[in-house]
CSV table of C-alpha atoms in Angstrom, one decimal:
chain,number,residue,atom,x,y,z
A,285,MET,CA,0.0,0.0,0.1
A,286,SER,CA,1.5,3.9,-1.2
A,287,ASP,CA,1.7,6.3,1.5
A,288,ASP,CA,-1.1,8.1,0.0
A,289,ASN,CA,-3.0,5.8,0.7
A,290,ARG,CA,-2.0,5.2,4.1
A,291,ASP,CA,-2.6,9.0,4.6
A,292,ILE,CA,-6.3,8.4,3.0
A,293,ASP,CA,-6.8,5.8,5.2
A,294,THR,CA,-5.7,7.0,8.3
A,295,PRO,CA,-9.2,7.8,11.1
A,296,PRO,CA,-8.9,11.5,12.1
A,297,ALA,CA,-7.9,11.9,15.8
A,298,LYS,CA,-10.8,12.4,17.6
A,299,ARG,CA,-11.1,15.8,19.7
A,300,THR,CA,-10.3,16.1,23.5
A,301,GLN,CA,-13.1,17.7,25.0
A,302,VAL,CA,-12.8,19.6,28.6
A,303,PRO,CA,-15.1,19.1,31.3
A,304,ARG,CA,-17.1,22.4,31.8
A,305,ALA,CA,-19.4,20.9,33.9
A,306,CYS,CA,-19.2,21.7,38.0
A,307,GLN,CA,-18.7,18.5,40.4
A,308,ARG,CA,-22.4,18.9,42.1
A,309,CYS,CA,-23.8,18.6,38.0
A,310,LYS,CA,-21.5,15.9,37.2
A,311,THR,CA,-23.0,14.0,40.6
A,312,LEU,CA,-27.0,14.6,39.5
A,313,ARG,CA,-26.5,14.7,36.0
A,314,ARG,CA,-27.9,17.9,35.0
A,315,GLY,CA,-27.1,21.0,32.4
A,316,CYS,CA,-24.7,23.2,33.8
A,317,ASN,CA,-22.5,25.9,32.8
A,318,GLU,CA,-18.8,27.2,32.0
A,319,TYR,CA,-19.3,30.4,34.8
A,320,ARG,CA,-18.3,29.9,38.0
A,321,PRO,CA,-20.6,29.6,40.5
A,322,CYS,CA,-22.3,28.2,38.1
A,323,ARG,CA,-26.6,28.9,37.9
A,324,ARG,CA,-27.5,25.4,39.3
A,325,CYS,CA,-25.1,25.9,42.6
A,326,VAL,CA,-26.7,29.4,42.9
A,327,ASP,CA,-30.2,28.4,43.1
A,328,ALA,CA,-29.8,25.8,45.1
A,329,GLY,CA,-27.5,27.6,47.9
A,330,LEU,CA,-24.6,26.3,47.0
A,331,GLY,CA,-22.6,28.6,45.2
A,332,ASP,CA,-19.7,28.7,47.5
A,333,ARG,CA,-19.3,25.1,47.0
A,334,CYS,CA,-19.7,24.9,43.0
A,335,ILE,CA,-16.3,23.5,42.3
A,336,GLY,CA,-15.4,22.4,38.3
A,337,GLN,CA,-12.3,22.3,36.4
A,338,SER,CA,-13.4,25.4,33.9
A,339,GLY,CA,-13.0,29.2,35.9
A,340,ALA,CA,-15.7,31.5,34.7
A,341,PRO,CA,-14.6,33.5,32.0
A,342,SER,CA,-14.5,37.5,31.5
A,343,ILE,CA,-17.7,39.5,30.9
A,344,LEU,CA,-15.6,42.8,30.5
A,345,GLN,CA,-14.3,43.9,27.3
A,346,HIS,CA,-10.1,43.9,28.8
A,347,ALA,CA,-8.2,41.1,29.5
A,348,ASN,CA,-7.2,42.8,32.7
A,349,TYR,CA,-11.1,42.3,34.5
A,350,SER,CA,-11.0,38.1,34.0
A,351,VAL,CA,-13.4,37.0,36.3
A,352,PRO,CA,-11.5,34.6,38.7
A,353,GLY,CA,-13.7,31.2,40.1
A,354,LEU,CA,-15.5,31.5,43.3
A,355,MET,CA,-13.8,29.0,45.1
A,356,THR,CA,-11.3,30.0,48.2
A,357,THR,CA,-8.7,28.2,48.3
A,358,PRO,CA,-6.3,27.3,51.5
A,359,ASN,CA,-4.2,29.9,51.3
A,360,SER,CA,-6.5,32.4,50.3
A,361,ASN,CA,-7.1,36.5,52.1
A,362,GLY,CA,-10.6,35.8,52.8
A,363,PRO,CA,-12.0,39.8,52.5
A,364,VAL,CA,-9.3,40.6,50.6
A,365,ASP,CA,-9.5,37.7,47.8
A,366,ALA,CA,-13.5,38.5,47.4
A,367,LEU,CA,-12.8,42.2,47.0
A,368,ASN,CA,-10.4,41.8,44.5
A,369,ARG,CA,-13.3,39.3,42.5
A,370,LEU,CA,-15.9,42.0,42.8
A,371,THR,CA,-13.8,45.1,41.5
A,372,GLU,CA,-12.8,43.0,38.6
A,373,LEU,CA,-15.6,42.3,38.0
A,374,VAL,CA,-17.3,45.4,38.1
A,375,PRO,CA,-15.1,48.4,38.3
A,376,ASN,CA,-15.2,52.0,38.5
A,377,GLN,CA,-16.6,53.4,35.3
A,378,VAL,CA,-19.9,50.8,35.8
A,379,ILE,CA,-20.7,52.0,38.9
A,380,ASP,CA,-20.3,55.7,38.2
A,381,HIS,CA,-22.8,54.7,35.6
A,382,CYS,CA,-25.2,52.3,37.7
A,383,VAL,CA,-25.1,55.2,40.8
A,384,GLU,CA,-26.7,58.3,38.3
A,385,ARG,CA,-29.1,55.5,37.1
A,386,PHE,CA,-30.5,55.2,40.3
A,387,PHE,CA,-30.8,58.0,41.6
A,388,ALA,CA,-32.6,59.1,37.8
A,389,ARG,CA,-34.9,55.4,37.9
A,390,LEU,CA,-35.1,54.0,41.8
A,391,TYR,CA,-34.9,57.0,43.7
A,392,PRO,CA,-38.1,58.2,44.0
A,393,THR,CA,-39.3,54.4,44.8
A,394,ILE,CA,-36.6,53.3,46.9
A,395,PRO,CA,-34.7,55.8,48.6
A,396,ILE,CA,-32.8,54.4,50.5
A,397,LEU,CA,-29.4,55.8,49.4
A,398,THR,CA,-28.1,59.7,49.3
A,399,ARG,CA,-25.8,61.2,47.5
A,400,ASP,CA,-23.7,61.0,50.5
A,401,TYR,CA,-24.1,58.1,51.8
A,402,VAL,CA,-22.8,56.7,48.4
A,403,LEU,CA,-19.5,58.8,48.9
A,404,HIS,CA,-19.2,57.4,52.1
A,405,LEU,CA,-19.7,53.8,50.7
A,406,ARG,CA,-16.9,54.1,48.0
A,407,SER,CA,-14.4,55.8,50.9
A,408,ALA,CA,-14.6,52.9,52.7
A,409,SER,CA,-14.2,50.4,50.3
A,410,SER,CA,-10.9,51.7,49.2
A,411,SER,CA,-9.7,52.5,52.5
A,412,SER,CA,-10.5,51.1,56.2
A,413,SER,CA,-10.6,47.4,57.5
A,414,PRO,CA,-10.5,44.3,55.0
A,415,GLU,CA,-14.1,43.4,56.5
A,416,TRP,CA,-15.3,46.7,56.0
A,417,ARG,CA,-14.5,47.3,52.8
A,418,LEU,CA,-15.9,44.4,51.4
A,419,GLU,CA,-19.2,45.2,53.1
A,420,ALA,CA,-19.1,48.7,51.7
A,421,TYR,CA,-18.1,47.1,48.3
A,422,SER,CA,-20.5,44.9,48.5
A,423,VAL,CA,-23.2,47.5,48.7
A,424,MET,CA,-22.7,49.1,45.4
A,425,VAL,CA,-22.2,45.8,43.3
A,426,ALA,CA,-25.7,44.9,44.3
A,427,VAL,CA,-27.1,48.5,43.6
A,428,CYS,CA,-25.2,48.4,39.8
A,429,ALA,CA,-27.0,44.9,39.5
A,430,GLN,CA,-30.4,46.1,40.3
A,431,VAL,CA,-29.9,48.5,38.1
A,432,LEU,CA,-28.6,46.7,35.4
A,433,LEU,CA,-31.9,44.3,35.5
A,434,GLN,CA,-34.4,46.7,36.2
A,435,THR,CA,-33.9,50.1,34.7
A,436,GLU,CA,-32.0,50.2,31.6
A,437,GLU,CA,-32.0,48.8,28.0
A,438,PRO,CA,-31.6,45.6,27.1
A,439,GLU,CA,-28.0,47.0,24.8
A,440,ASN,CA,-27.3,50.5,26.7
A,441,LEU,CA,-23.8,49.1,28.6
A,442,LEU,CA,-23.4,47.0,25.1
A,443,SER,CA,-23.5,50.2,22.9
A,444,GLN,CA,-21.3,51.7,25.0
A,445,GLY,CA,-18.4,49.4,24.9
A,446,ILE,CA,-18.2,49.2,28.5
A,447,ILE,CA,-18.4,45.4,28.9
A,448,ALA,CA,-18.9,42.7,26.5
A,449,GLU,CA,-22.2,41.1,26.8
A,450,ASN,CA,-25.7,42.9,27.5
A,451,ASN,CA,-26.9,44.5,30.9
A,452,ALA,CA,-29.4,41.0,31.4
A,453,THR,CA,-26.5,38.8,31.1
A,454,TYR,CA,-23.8,41.2,32.9
A,455,GLY,CA,-26.5,41.8,35.8
A,456,SER,CA,-27.1,38.3,36.5
A,457,MET,CA,-23.3,37.7,36.9
A,458,ILE,CA,-22.8,40.3,39.2
A,459,VAL,CA,-25.8,38.4,41.0
A,460,ASP,CA,-24.4,35.1,41.6
A,461,GLN,CA,-20.8,36.9,42.6
A,462,ALA,CA,-22.4,38.8,45.1
A,463,VAL,CA,-24.6,36.1,46.3
A,464,ALA,CA,-21.3,33.7,46.3
A,465,VAL,CA,-19.2,36.5,48.2
A,466,HIS,CA,-22.2,37.1,50.5
A,467,GLN,CA,-22.7,33.3,51.9
A,468,SER,CA,-18.9,32.9,52.2
A,469,THR,CA,-19.5,35.6,55.0
A,470,PRO,CA,-19.1,35.7,58.2
A,471,ARG,CA,-22.6,36.2,60.0
A,472,THR,CA,-22.2,39.2,63.2
A,473,MET,CA,-24.3,38.9,66.1
A,474,LYS,CA,-24.6,43.0,65.2
A,475,PRO,CA,-25.9,43.4,61.8
A,476,SER,CA,-25.1,46.6,60.4
A,477,LEU,CA,-26.7,49.1,58.4
A,478,ASN,CA,-24.8,48.1,55.3
A,479,GLN,CA,-25.9,44.7,55.8
A,480,CYS,CA,-29.3,44.9,55.6
A,481,LEU,CA,-28.9,46.8,52.7
A,482,LEU,CA,-27.2,44.1,51.0
A,483,ALA,CA,-30.0,42.1,51.7
A,484,PHE,CA,-32.9,44.1,50.3
A,485,PHE,CA,-30.9,44.6,47.2
A,486,LEU,CA,-30.2,40.7,47.0
A,487,TYR,CA,-33.9,40.4,47.0
A,488,ALA,CA,-34.8,42.5,44.7
A,489,CYS,CA,-32.4,41.9,42.4
A,490,GLN,CA,-33.6,38.1,42.7
A,491,ALA,CA,-37.0,39.2,42.3
A,492,ARG,CA,-36.5,40.4,39.7
A,493,LEU,CA,-35.1,37.3,37.7
A,494,ALA,CA,-38.4,35.1,39.1
A,495,HIS,CA,-35.8,33.1,41.3
A,496,HIS,CA,-39.1,32.6,44.2
A,497,SER,CA,-37.1,30.9,46.5
A,498,GLN,CA,-34.0,33.0,46.9
A,499,THR,CA,-36.1,36.2,46.4
A,500,PHE,CA,-38.4,35.3,49.4
A,501,LEU,CA,-35.0,34.3,51.5
A,502,PHE,CA,-33.1,37.8,50.8
A,503,LEU,CA,-36.3,39.1,51.9
A,504,ARG,CA,-36.7,37.7,55.2
A,505,GLU,CA,-32.6,37.9,56.2
A,506,ALA,CA,-33.2,41.7,55.4
A,507,THR,CA,-36.4,42.1,57.8
A,508,THR,CA,-34.5,40.2,60.3
A,509,LEU,CA,-31.6,42.6,59.9
A,510,PHE,CA,-33.5,45.3,60.2
A,511,CYS,CA,-35.3,44.2,63.9
A,512,LEU,CA,-31.6,43.4,65.0
A,513,LEU,CA,-30.4,46.8,64.1
A,514,ARG,CA,-29.7,49.3,66.8
A,515,LEU,CA,-31.0,52.0,65.4
A,516,ASP,CA,-30.2,54.3,68.4
A,517,ASN,CA,-26.4,53.7,68.2
A,518,MET,CA,-26.6,55.2,64.6
A,519,ASP,CA,-25.8,58.8,63.4
A,520,ILE,CA,-29.0,60.9,62.0
A,521,SER,CA,-28.0,60.6,58.2
A,522,ALA,CA,-27.7,56.7,58.8
A,523,LYS,CA,-30.6,56.9,60.8
A,524,ALA,CA,-32.8,58.5,58.7
A,525,LEU,CA,-32.1,55.8,55.8
A,526,ALA,CA,-32.9,52.9,58.1
A,527,HIS,CA,-36.4,54.6,58.6
A,528,ARG,CA,-36.3,54.8,55.3
A,529,LEU,CA,-35.3,51.4,54.6
A,530,PHE,CA,-38.0,50.4,57.1
A,531,TRP,CA,-40.8,51.6,54.9
A,532,VAL,CA,-39.0,49.8,51.5
A,533,LEU,CA,-39.4,46.6,53.6
A,534,VAL,CA,-43.2,46.6,55.1
A,535,VAL,CA,-43.9,47.6,50.9
A,536,SER,CA,-41.9,44.6,49.8
A,537,GLU,CA,-42.8,42.2,52.2
A,538,ARG,CA,-46.4,42.9,52.4
A,539,SER,CA,-46.7,43.0,48.7
A,540,HIS,CA,-44.4,39.6,48.7
A,541,ALA,CA,-46.9,38.5,51.0
A,542,ILE,CA,-50.5,38.7,49.1
A,543,ARG,CA,-49.2,37.7,46.0
A,544,TYR,CA,-47.3,34.3,47.1
A,545,ARG,CA,-49.5,34.0,50.4
A,546,ARG,CA,-46.2,34.0,52.7
A,547,PRO,CA,-46.5,35.1,56.5
A,548,ILE,CA,-44.7,39.0,57.0
A,549,THR,CA,-42.8,40.1,60.2
A,550,LEU,CA,-42.5,44.0,60.3
A,551,GLN,CA,-45.5,45.0,62.1
A,552,ILE,CA,-46.2,49.0,62.3
A,553,THR,CA,-46.6,50.2,65.6
A,554,ASP,CA,-46.5,53.6,68.0
A,555,GLU,CA,-42.2,53.0,68.3
A,556,THR,CA,-42.8,52.9,64.1
A,557,PRO,CA,-40.2,55.7,62.5
A,558,GLU,CA,-42.6,58.4,60.5
A,559,LEU,CA,-41.5,59.3,57.1
A,560,ASP,CA,-40.7,62.7,56.3
A,561,MET,CA,-43.8,64.5,54.8
A,562,ASN,CA,-42.5,67.8,54.3
A,563,ASP,CA,-39.4,66.1,52.1
A,564,PRO,CA,-41.6,66.4,48.1
A,565,SER,CA,-39.2,63.4,46.8
A,566,LEU,CA,-40.6,61.4,49.0
A,567,SER,CA,-43.9,62.4,48.3
A,568,GLY,CA,-44.2,58.8,45.9
A,569,PHE,CA,-42.9,57.0,48.1
A,570,TRP,CA,-45.1,58.0,51.1
A,571,SER,CA,-47.9,57.4,49.2
A,572,LEU,CA,-46.7,53.8,48.3
A,573,SER,CA,-46.4,53.2,51.7
A,574,ALA,CA,-49.6,54.6,52.8
A,575,LEU,CA,-51.4,52.0,50.4
A,576,PHE,CA,-49.5,49.3,52.2
A,577,ARG,CA,-50.1,50.1,56.1
A,578,PRO,CA,-53.4,49.0,56.4
A,579,ILE,CA,-52.2,45.3,55.2
A,580,ASP,CA,-51.4,44.2,58.6
A,581,THR,CA,-50.7,40.9,60.5
A,582,SER,CA,-53.6,40.2,60.9
A,583,PHE,CA,-55.0,40.8,57.6
A,584,VAL,CA,-52.4,38.4,56.3
A,585,ALA,CA,-53.7,36.2,58.6
A,586,LEU,CA,-56.9,35.8,57.2
A,587,LEU,CA,-55.4,35.7,53.0
A,588,ASN,CA,-53.7,32.6,54.0
A,589,GLN,CA,-56.4,31.5,55.5
A,590,GLU,CA,-54.6,30.8,59.1
A,591,ARG,CA,-57.0,29.8,62.2
A,592,PHE,CA,-57.4,31.8,64.9
A,593,ALA,CA,-59.1,30.9,68.1
A,594,ILE,CA,-61.4,34.3,67.7
A,595,THR,CA,-62.2,35.0,64.4
A,596,PRO,CA,-61.2,39.4,63.8
A,597,PRO,CA,-64.6,41.2,62.9
A,598,LEU,CA,-65.5,42.1,59.5
A,599,SER,CA,-65.0,45.4,60.8
A,600,SER,CA,-61.8,44.8,60.5
A,601,LEU,CA,-61.9,44.1,56.7
A,602,ASP,CA,-64.0,47.3,56.1
A,603,PHE,CA,-60.7,49.5,57.8
A,604,VAL,CA,-58.5,47.9,55.5
A,605,GLU,CA,-61.1,48.6,52.4
A,606,THR,CA,-61.6,52.2,54.1
A,607,ALA,CA,-57.9,52.8,54.5
A,608,ILE,CA,-56.7,52.0,50.8
A,609,ASN,CA,-59.5,53.8,48.8
A,610,THR,CA,-58.6,56.8,50.6
A,611,ALA,CA,-54.7,56.3,50.9
A,612,LEU,CA,-53.9,58.6,47.6
A,613,LYS,CA,-54.4,62.5,48.0
A,614,PRO,CA,-55.5,64.2,45.1
A,615,ASP,CA,-53.0,67.4,45.6
A,616,LEU,CA,-49.4,65.4,45.5
A,617,GLN,CA,-47.8,67.1,43.2
A,618,LEU,CA,-46.3,63.7,41.4
A,619,HIS,CA,-44.8,62.3,37.5
A,620,GLU,CA,-47.6,61.3,35.9
A,621,THR,CA,-45.8,57.9,35.5
A,622,GLN,CA,-46.1,57.4,39.7
A,623,LYS,CA,-49.6,58.5,39.3
A,624,ALA,CA,-50.1,55.9,37.1
A,625,ASN,CA,-48.4,53.2,39.2
A,626,LEU,CA,-49.9,54.3,42.0
A,627,ARG,CA,-53.6,54.1,41.2
A,628,ILE,CA,-52.6,50.6,40.0
A,629,THR,CA,-51.2,49.4,42.7
A,630,GLN,CA,-54.0,51.3,44.5
A,631,LEU,CA,-56.9,48.8,42.2
A,632,TRP,CA,-54.5,45.6,42.5
A,633,LEU,CA,-55.1,46.2,46.2
A,634,ARG,CA,-59.0,46.7,46.0
A,635,MET,CA,-59.3,43.2,44.3
A,636,ILE,CA,-58.1,41.0,47.0
């Protein structure tokens, strides 16, 4: 046989396939992706245990913005390594953009950050202890994720050349990274306002992604952390944000309870912080809070068909209906979009 024939008869070499699935997905024989942690592990709350041979690909265009795997090696330096991963994934250029979008689009509904507090977070993320820097930067990263998932056009940052993927993909990657870092961070007996803010923003991101179990998990974490906050030890500006955060959590928790038949934890008492009625920038937020204020624990218990020793009187339902119908004042100075959203929410509550 000639050399030419031998060349023709030689079978082609088989292409070596590099496994991309993480160890958990291999064991479960389930689909996986190349990101670390993978979506399946994150949804199961096991992002910090997602082990695989492939590292997460870079989401940013520049090579120095590569995203390493989320696994912490035995020689890793805890908070410092976690902070490095976040800063590589979410550089200052992205934070600058998302902060402006937050105040333009989200602040009227969730006014739980001010520009001064953002400056405080950004200065803290470049100084102080590694733990405090990681905590502050994690809040900013979670804010960016919510902005990208909720307010941005699909190709906004991509068209500007800031990132290499569309905003939804990038936002999802930020959420995965933030959740993995959050799960690997030790809990403290004295939670801070930043920890509560982080839990809320992660809740908002999970809600946007329709991850229902994770949504309820982070919402419960945020409300529990708030109950443990020591408001008396805060300075005036931080306490004012905490008071706003309380009402944001009230609206979020009661809305979630109605939609998914969940219980609620936050109660409105004589010690509940009141909103500043004289601040015109909060008028829409005050109206939204007024709509959900009458939705108390007894109403949610009735809605969930809880068994009572003594059934609440029907007059309590009449009170809730009247309070919802009169919650929106006609003379409020609001944008037309805000008015429409409030009216839709009011109609939704009337239908319960």
